[in-house]
Tab-separated table of C-alpha atoms and ligand atoms in Angstrom:
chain	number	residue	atom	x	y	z
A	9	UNK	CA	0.000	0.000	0.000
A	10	UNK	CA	2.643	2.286	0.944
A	11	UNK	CA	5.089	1.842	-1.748
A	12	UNK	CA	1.782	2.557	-4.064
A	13	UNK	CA	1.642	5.040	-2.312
A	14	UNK	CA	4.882	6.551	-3.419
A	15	UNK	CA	4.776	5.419	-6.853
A	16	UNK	CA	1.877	7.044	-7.059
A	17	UNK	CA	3.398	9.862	-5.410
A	18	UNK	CA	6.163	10.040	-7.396
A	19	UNK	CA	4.515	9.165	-10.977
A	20	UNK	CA	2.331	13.074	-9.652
A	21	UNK	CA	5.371	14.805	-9.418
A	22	UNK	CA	7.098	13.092	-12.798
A	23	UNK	CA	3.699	14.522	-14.450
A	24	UNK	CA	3.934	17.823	-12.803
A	25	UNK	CA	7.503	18.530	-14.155
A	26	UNK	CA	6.764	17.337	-17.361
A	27	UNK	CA	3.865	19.615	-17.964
A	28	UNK	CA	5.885	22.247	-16.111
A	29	UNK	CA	8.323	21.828	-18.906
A	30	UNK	CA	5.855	21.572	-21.461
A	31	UNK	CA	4.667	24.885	-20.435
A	32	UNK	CA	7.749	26.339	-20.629
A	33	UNK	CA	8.761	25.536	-23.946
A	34	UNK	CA	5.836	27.023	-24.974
A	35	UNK	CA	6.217	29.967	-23.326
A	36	UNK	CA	9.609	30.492	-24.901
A	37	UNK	CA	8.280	29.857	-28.227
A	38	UNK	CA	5.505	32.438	-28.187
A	39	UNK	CA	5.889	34.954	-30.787
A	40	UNK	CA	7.514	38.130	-28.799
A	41	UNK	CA	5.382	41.714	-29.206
A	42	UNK	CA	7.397	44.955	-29.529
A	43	UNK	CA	5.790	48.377	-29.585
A	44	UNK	CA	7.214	50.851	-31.037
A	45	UNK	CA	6.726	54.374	-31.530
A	46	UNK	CA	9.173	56.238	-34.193
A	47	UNK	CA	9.670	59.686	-34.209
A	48	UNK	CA	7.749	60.549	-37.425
A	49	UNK	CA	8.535	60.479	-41.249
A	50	UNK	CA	10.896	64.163	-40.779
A	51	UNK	CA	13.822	62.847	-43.230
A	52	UNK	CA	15.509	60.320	-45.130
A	53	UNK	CA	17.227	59.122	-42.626
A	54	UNK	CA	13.885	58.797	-40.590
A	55	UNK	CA	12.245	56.872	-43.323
A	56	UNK	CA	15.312	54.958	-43.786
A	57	UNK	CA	15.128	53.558	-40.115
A	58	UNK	CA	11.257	52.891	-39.987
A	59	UNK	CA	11.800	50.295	-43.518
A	60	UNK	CA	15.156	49.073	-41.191
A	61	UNK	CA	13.042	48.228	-38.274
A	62	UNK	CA	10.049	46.824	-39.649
A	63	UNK	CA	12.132	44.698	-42.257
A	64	UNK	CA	14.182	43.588	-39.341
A	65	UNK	CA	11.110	42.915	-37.249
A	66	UNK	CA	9.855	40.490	-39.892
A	67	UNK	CA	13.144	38.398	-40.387
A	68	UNK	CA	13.310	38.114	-36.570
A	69	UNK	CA	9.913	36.873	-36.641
A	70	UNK	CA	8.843	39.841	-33.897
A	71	UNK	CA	5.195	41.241	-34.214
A	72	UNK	CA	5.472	44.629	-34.192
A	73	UNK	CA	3.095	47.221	-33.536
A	74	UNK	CA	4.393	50.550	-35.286
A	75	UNK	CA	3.505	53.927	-34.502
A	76	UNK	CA	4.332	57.591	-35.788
A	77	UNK	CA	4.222	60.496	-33.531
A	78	UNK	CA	4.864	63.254	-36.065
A	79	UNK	CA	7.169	64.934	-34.254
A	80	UNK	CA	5.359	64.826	-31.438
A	81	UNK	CA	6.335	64.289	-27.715
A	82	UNK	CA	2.439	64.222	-26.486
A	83	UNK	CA	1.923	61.122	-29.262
A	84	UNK	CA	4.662	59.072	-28.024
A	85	UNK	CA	3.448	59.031	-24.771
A	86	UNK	CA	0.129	58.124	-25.812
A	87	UNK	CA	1.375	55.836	-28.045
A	88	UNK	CA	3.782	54.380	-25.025
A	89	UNK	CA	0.414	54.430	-22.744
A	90	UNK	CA	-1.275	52.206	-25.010
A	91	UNK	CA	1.287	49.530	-25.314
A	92	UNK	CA	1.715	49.720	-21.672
A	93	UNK	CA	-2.495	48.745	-21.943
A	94	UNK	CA	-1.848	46.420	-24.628
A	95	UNK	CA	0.826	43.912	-22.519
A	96	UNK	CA	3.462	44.236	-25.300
A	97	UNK	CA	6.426	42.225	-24.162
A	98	UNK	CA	9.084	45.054	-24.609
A	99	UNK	CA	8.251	48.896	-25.983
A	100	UNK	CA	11.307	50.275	-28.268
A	101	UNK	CA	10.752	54.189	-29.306
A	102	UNK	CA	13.371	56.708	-30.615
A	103	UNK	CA	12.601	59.932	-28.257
A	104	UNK	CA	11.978	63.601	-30.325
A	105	UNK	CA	12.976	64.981	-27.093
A	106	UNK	CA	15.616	64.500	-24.411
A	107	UNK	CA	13.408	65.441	-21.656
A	108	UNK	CA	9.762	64.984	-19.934
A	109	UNK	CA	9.990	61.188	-20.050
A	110	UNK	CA	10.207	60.238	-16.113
A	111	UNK	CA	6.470	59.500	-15.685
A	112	UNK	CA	5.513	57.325	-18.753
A	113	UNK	CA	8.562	55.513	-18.460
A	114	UNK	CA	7.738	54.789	-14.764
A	115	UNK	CA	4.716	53.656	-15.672
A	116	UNK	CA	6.135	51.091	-18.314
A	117	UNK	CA	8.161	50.243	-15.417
A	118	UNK	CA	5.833	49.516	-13.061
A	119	UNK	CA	4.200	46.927	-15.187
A	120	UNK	CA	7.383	45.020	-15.768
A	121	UNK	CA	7.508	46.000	-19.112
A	122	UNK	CA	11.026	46.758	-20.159
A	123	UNK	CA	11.992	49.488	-22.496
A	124	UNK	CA	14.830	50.201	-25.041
A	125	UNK	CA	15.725	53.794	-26.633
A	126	UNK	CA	16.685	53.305	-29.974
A	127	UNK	CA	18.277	56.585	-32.311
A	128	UNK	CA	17.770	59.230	-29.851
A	129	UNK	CA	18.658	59.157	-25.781
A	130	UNK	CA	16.298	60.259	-23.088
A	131	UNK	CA	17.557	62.459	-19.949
A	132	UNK	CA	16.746	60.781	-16.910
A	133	UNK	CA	18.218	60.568	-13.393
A	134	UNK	CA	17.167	56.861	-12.922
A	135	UNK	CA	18.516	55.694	-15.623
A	136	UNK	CA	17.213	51.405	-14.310
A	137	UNK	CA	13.910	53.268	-16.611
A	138	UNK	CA	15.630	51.785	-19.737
A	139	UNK	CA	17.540	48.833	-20.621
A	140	UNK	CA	19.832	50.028	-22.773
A	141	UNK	CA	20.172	52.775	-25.746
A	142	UNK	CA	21.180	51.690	-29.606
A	143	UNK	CA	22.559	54.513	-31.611
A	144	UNK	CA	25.064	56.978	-32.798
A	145	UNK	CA	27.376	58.987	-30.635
A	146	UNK	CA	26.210	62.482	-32.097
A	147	UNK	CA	28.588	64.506	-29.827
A	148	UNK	CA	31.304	62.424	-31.754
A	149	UNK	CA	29.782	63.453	-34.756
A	150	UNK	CA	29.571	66.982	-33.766
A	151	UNK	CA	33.508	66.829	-32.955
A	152	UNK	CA	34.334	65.575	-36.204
A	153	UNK	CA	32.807	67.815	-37.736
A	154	UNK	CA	34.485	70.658	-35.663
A	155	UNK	CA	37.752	68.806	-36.845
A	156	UNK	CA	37.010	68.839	-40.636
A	157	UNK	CA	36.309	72.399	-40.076
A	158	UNK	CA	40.051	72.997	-38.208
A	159	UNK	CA	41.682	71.361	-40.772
A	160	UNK	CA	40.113	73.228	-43.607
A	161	UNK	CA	40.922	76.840	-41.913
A	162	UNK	CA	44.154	75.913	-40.810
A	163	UNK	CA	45.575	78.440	-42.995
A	164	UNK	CA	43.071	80.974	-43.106
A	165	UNK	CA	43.543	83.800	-40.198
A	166	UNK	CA	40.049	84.162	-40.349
A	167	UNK	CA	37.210	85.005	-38.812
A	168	UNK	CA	35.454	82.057	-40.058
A	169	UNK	CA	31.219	83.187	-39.279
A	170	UNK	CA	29.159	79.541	-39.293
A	171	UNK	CA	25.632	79.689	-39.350
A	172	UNK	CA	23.969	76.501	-37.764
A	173	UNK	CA	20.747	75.377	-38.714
A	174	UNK	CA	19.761	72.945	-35.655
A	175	UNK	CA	17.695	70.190	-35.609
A	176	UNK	CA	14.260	69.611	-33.864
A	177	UNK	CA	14.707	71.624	-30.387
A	178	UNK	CA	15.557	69.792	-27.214
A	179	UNK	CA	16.621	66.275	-29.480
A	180	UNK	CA	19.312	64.468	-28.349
A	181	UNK	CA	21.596	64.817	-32.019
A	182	UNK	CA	20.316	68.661	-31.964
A	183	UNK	CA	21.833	69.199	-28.578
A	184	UNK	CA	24.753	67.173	-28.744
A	185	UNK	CA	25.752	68.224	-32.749
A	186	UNK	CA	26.060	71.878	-31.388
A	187	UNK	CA	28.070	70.672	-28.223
A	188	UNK	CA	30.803	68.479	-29.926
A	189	UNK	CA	31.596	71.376	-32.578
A	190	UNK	CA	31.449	73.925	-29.638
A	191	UNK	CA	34.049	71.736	-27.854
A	192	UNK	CA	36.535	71.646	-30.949
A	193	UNK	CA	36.348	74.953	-31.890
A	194	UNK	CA	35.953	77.013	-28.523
A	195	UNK	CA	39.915	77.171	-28.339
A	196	UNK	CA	39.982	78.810	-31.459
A	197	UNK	CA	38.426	82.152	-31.700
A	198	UNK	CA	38.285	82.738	-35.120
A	199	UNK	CA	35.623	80.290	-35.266
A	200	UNK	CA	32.404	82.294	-34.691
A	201	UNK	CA	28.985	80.932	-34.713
A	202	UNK	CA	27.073	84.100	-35.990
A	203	UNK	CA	23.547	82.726	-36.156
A	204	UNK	CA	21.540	79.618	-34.664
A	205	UNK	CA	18.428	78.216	-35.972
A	206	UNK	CA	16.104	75.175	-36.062
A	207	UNK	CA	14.985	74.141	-39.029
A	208	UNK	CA	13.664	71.134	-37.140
A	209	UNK	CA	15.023	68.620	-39.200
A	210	UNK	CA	13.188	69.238	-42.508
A	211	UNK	CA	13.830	70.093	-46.379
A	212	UNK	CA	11.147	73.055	-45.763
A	213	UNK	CA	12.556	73.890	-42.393
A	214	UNK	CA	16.189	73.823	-43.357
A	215	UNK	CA	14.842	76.336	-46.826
A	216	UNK	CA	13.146	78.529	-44.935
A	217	UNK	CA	15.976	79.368	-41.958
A	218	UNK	CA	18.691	79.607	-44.922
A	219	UNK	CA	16.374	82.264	-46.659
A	220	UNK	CA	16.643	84.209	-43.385
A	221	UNK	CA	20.464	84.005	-42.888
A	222	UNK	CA	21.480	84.660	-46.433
A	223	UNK	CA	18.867	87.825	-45.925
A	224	UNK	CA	20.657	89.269	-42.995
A	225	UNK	CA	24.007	88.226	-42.866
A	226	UNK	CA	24.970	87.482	-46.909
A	227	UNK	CA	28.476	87.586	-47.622
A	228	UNK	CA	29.516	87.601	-44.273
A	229	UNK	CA	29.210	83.548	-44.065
A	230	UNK	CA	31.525	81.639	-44.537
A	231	UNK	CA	30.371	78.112	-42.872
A	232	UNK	CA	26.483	76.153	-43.195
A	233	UNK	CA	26.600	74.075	-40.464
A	234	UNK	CA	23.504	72.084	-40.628
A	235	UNK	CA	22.244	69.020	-38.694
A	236	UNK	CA	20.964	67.222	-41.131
A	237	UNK	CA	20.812	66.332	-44.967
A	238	UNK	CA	17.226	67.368	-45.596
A	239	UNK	CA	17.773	71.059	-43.916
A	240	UNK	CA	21.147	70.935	-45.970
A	241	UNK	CA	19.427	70.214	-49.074
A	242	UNK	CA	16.882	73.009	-48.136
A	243	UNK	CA	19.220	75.361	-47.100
A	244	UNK	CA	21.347	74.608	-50.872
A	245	UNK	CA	18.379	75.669	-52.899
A	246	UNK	CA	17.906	78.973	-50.137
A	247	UNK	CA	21.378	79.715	-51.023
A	248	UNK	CA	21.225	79.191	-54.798
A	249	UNK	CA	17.939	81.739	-54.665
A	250	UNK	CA	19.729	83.951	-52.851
A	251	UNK	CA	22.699	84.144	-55.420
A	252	UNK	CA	25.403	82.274	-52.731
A	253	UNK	CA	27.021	79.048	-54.536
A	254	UNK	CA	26.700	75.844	-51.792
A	255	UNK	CA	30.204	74.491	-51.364
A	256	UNK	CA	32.124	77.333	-53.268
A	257	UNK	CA	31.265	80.376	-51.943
A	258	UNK	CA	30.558	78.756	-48.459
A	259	UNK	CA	31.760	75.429	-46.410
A	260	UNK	CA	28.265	73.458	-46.371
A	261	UNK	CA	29.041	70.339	-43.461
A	262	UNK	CA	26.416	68.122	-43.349
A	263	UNK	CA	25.012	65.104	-41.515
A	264	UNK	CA	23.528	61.775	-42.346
A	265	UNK	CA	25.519	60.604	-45.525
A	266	UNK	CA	22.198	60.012	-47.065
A	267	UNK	CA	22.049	59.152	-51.251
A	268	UNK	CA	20.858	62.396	-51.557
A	269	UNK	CA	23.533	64.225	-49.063
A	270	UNK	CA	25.754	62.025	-51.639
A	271	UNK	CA	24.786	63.315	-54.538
A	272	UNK	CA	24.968	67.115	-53.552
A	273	UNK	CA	28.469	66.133	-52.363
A	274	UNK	CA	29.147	64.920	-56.244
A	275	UNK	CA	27.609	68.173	-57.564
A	276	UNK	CA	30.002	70.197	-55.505
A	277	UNK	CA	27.283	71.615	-52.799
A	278	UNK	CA	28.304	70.022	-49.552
A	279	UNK	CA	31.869	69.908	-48.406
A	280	UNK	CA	31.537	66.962	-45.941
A	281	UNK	CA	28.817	64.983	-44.717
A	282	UNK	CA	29.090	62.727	-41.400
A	283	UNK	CA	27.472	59.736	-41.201
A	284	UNK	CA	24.769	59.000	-38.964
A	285	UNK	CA	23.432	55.477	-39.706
A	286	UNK	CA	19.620	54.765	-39.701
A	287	UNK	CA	19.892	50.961	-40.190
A	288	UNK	CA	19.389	50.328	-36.551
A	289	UNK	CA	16.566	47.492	-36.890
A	290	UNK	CA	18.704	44.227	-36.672
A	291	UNK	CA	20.592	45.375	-33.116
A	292	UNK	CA	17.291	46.435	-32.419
A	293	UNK	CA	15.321	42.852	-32.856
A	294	UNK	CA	18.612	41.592	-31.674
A	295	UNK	CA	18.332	43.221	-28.031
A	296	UNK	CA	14.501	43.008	-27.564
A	297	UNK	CA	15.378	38.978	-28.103
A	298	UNK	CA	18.274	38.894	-25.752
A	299	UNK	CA	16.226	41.093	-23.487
A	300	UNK	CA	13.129	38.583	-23.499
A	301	UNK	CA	15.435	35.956	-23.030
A	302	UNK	CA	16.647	37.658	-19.766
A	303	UNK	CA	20.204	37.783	-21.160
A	304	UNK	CA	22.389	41.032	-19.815
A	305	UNK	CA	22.652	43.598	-22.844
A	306	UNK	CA	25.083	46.701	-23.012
A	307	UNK	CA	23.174	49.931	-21.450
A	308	UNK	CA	24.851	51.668	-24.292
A	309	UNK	CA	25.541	50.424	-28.030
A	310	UNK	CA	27.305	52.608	-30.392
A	311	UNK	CA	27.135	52.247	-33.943
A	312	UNK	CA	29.976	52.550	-35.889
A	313	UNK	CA	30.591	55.405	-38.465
A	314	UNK	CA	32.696	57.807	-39.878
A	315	UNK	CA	32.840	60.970	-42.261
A	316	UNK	CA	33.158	61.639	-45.866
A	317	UNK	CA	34.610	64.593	-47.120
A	318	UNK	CA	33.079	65.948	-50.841
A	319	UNK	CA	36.258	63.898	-53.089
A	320	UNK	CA	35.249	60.532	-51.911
A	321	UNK	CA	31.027	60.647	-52.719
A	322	UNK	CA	31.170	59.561	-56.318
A	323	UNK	CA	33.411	56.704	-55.699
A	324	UNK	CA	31.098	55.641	-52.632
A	325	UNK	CA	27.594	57.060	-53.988
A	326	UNK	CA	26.693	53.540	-55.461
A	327	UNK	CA	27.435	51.573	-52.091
A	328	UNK	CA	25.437	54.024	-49.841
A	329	UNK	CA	22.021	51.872	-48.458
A	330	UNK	CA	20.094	54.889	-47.553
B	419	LIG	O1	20.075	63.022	-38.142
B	419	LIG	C1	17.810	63.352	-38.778
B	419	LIG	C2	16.554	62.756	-38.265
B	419	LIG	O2	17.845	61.286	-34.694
B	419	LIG	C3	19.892	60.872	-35.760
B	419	LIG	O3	16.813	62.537	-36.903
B	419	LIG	C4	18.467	61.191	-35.919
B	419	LIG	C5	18.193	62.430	-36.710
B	419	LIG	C6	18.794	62.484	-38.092
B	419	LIG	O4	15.439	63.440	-38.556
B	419	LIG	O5	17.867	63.289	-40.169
């Protein structure tokens, strides 16, 4: 009786485990849900990361829910809000802003859902509110453009007046564009940053500043600084309105490396372009797995770029994926 007893017993628990494992497996196998809430369709490079991400989504075999905020800080949080109500597994979003994010991103947290910052950073004090952040260094980018800009004045005594046509107010490349040329070129004071506008990160935007510089200040610019390649390309046909000849008559720097930041490179209009790259969606899928999977990932990944000055973009043109 009693060892039927513990056969019996022990045939219960042999079931238990089984089915515990059964479950399990299951579990793991369940097809992961990521929210995520892009920025909006600003610029090439924008549109360039939303194919990235939902191309990578689908070869990772992640169901995606995709949202556009048009620029706008009050749609991501809704947008966040709703995946928080939706039980997504993990929420991804690229932040228009650096700031204002403590309470939504509390919220996520407080439903153990986890979150990763993709393109754009977020400034926090508790930084345990995100997993990790996948982008470019845009300080970096900001110093080497600064650099370019040394090496081309090196001879020139100068004064060297930039214009700077930021990007969307209070984003993280807007913010940290202007500081890492600030840094480079603060020792030198020849340098001079004579005007400082946002164009907010679009061909109409970038136009319209560029009409208003070359207005006031004319011949007295040397240096287009611009954050982008769609202000750039605005601020190019501004210029060419206004009688000013893009990359002759003035040092345009650009950033992005898009195809079509390329191609004004190969007509002569922009004098470098640093790349930024959009094709964040594999590292993307690649983290929200490892992240599922409870597997430690990097609180910072940086992608990997560089810069091309104007003589390379005809040789490179045809290789460039965005
Ligand atoms: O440079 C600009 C886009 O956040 C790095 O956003 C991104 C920037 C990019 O609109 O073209």
């Amino acid at each position: 009786m009693r060892l039927i007893g513990k056969l019996a017993i022990g045939t219960l628990i042999g079931t238990t485990l089984t089915l515990a494992a059964g479950v399990d497996a299951s579990a793991q196998e369940k097809q992961i849900t990521l929210g995520f809430s892009q920025v909006g369709a600003e610029s090439a490079w924008r549109t360039a990361d939303t194919v990235s991400v939902k191309t990578a989504a689908k070869d990772a075999g992640i169901n995606l829910k995709f949202s556009d905020a048009q620029q706008k800080q009050e749609n991501q949080i809704k947008a966040i809000r709703s995946f928080i109500a939706q039980k997504v597994n993990v929420i991804a979003f690229s932040p228009v802003v650096e700031s204002g994010w403590e309470p939504v991103l509390a919220e996520a947290k407080a439903a153990h859902i986890p979150v990763i910052l993709t393109d754009r950073a977020v400034d926090v004090k508790d930084t345990s509110l995100y997993v990790t952040v996948i982008g470019s260094d845009f300080v970096e980018e900001g110093r080497r453009a600064g650099r370019w800009l040394e090496e081309r004045y090196k001879n020139d005594a100068g004064p060297v007046n930039i214009v700077e046509l930021q990007g969307t107010v209070g984003s993280a490349p807007a913010n940290d564009r202007h500081a890492g040329l600030i840094e480079v070129i603060k020792s030198d004071p020849k340098f001079k940053i004579i005007a400082s506008q946002s164009g907010d990160f679009t061909l109409a935007g970038g136009k319209q500043v560029m009409e208003a510089f070359a207005k006031t200040y004319g011949k007295q610019i040397n240096v287009v600084y611009s954050h982008n390649d769609d202000m750039t390309l605005g601020a190019i046909q501004a210029m060419e309105e206004a009688g000013i000849k893009p990359g002759k008559d003035v040092s345009v720097v650009s950033f992005d490396a898009t195809k079509g930041g390329f191609q004004a490179m190969v007509a002569g209009k922009i004098n470098v372009d640093v790349e930024c790259s959009p094709l964040l969606g594999p590292q993307l899928m690649a983290a929200v797995k490892d992240v599922v999977a409870g597997k430690q990932v990097p609180k910072r990944i940086v992608t990997n770029e560089t810069v091309f000055p104007m003589n390379v973009a005809a040789q490179i043109l045809p290789t460039r994926k965005y």
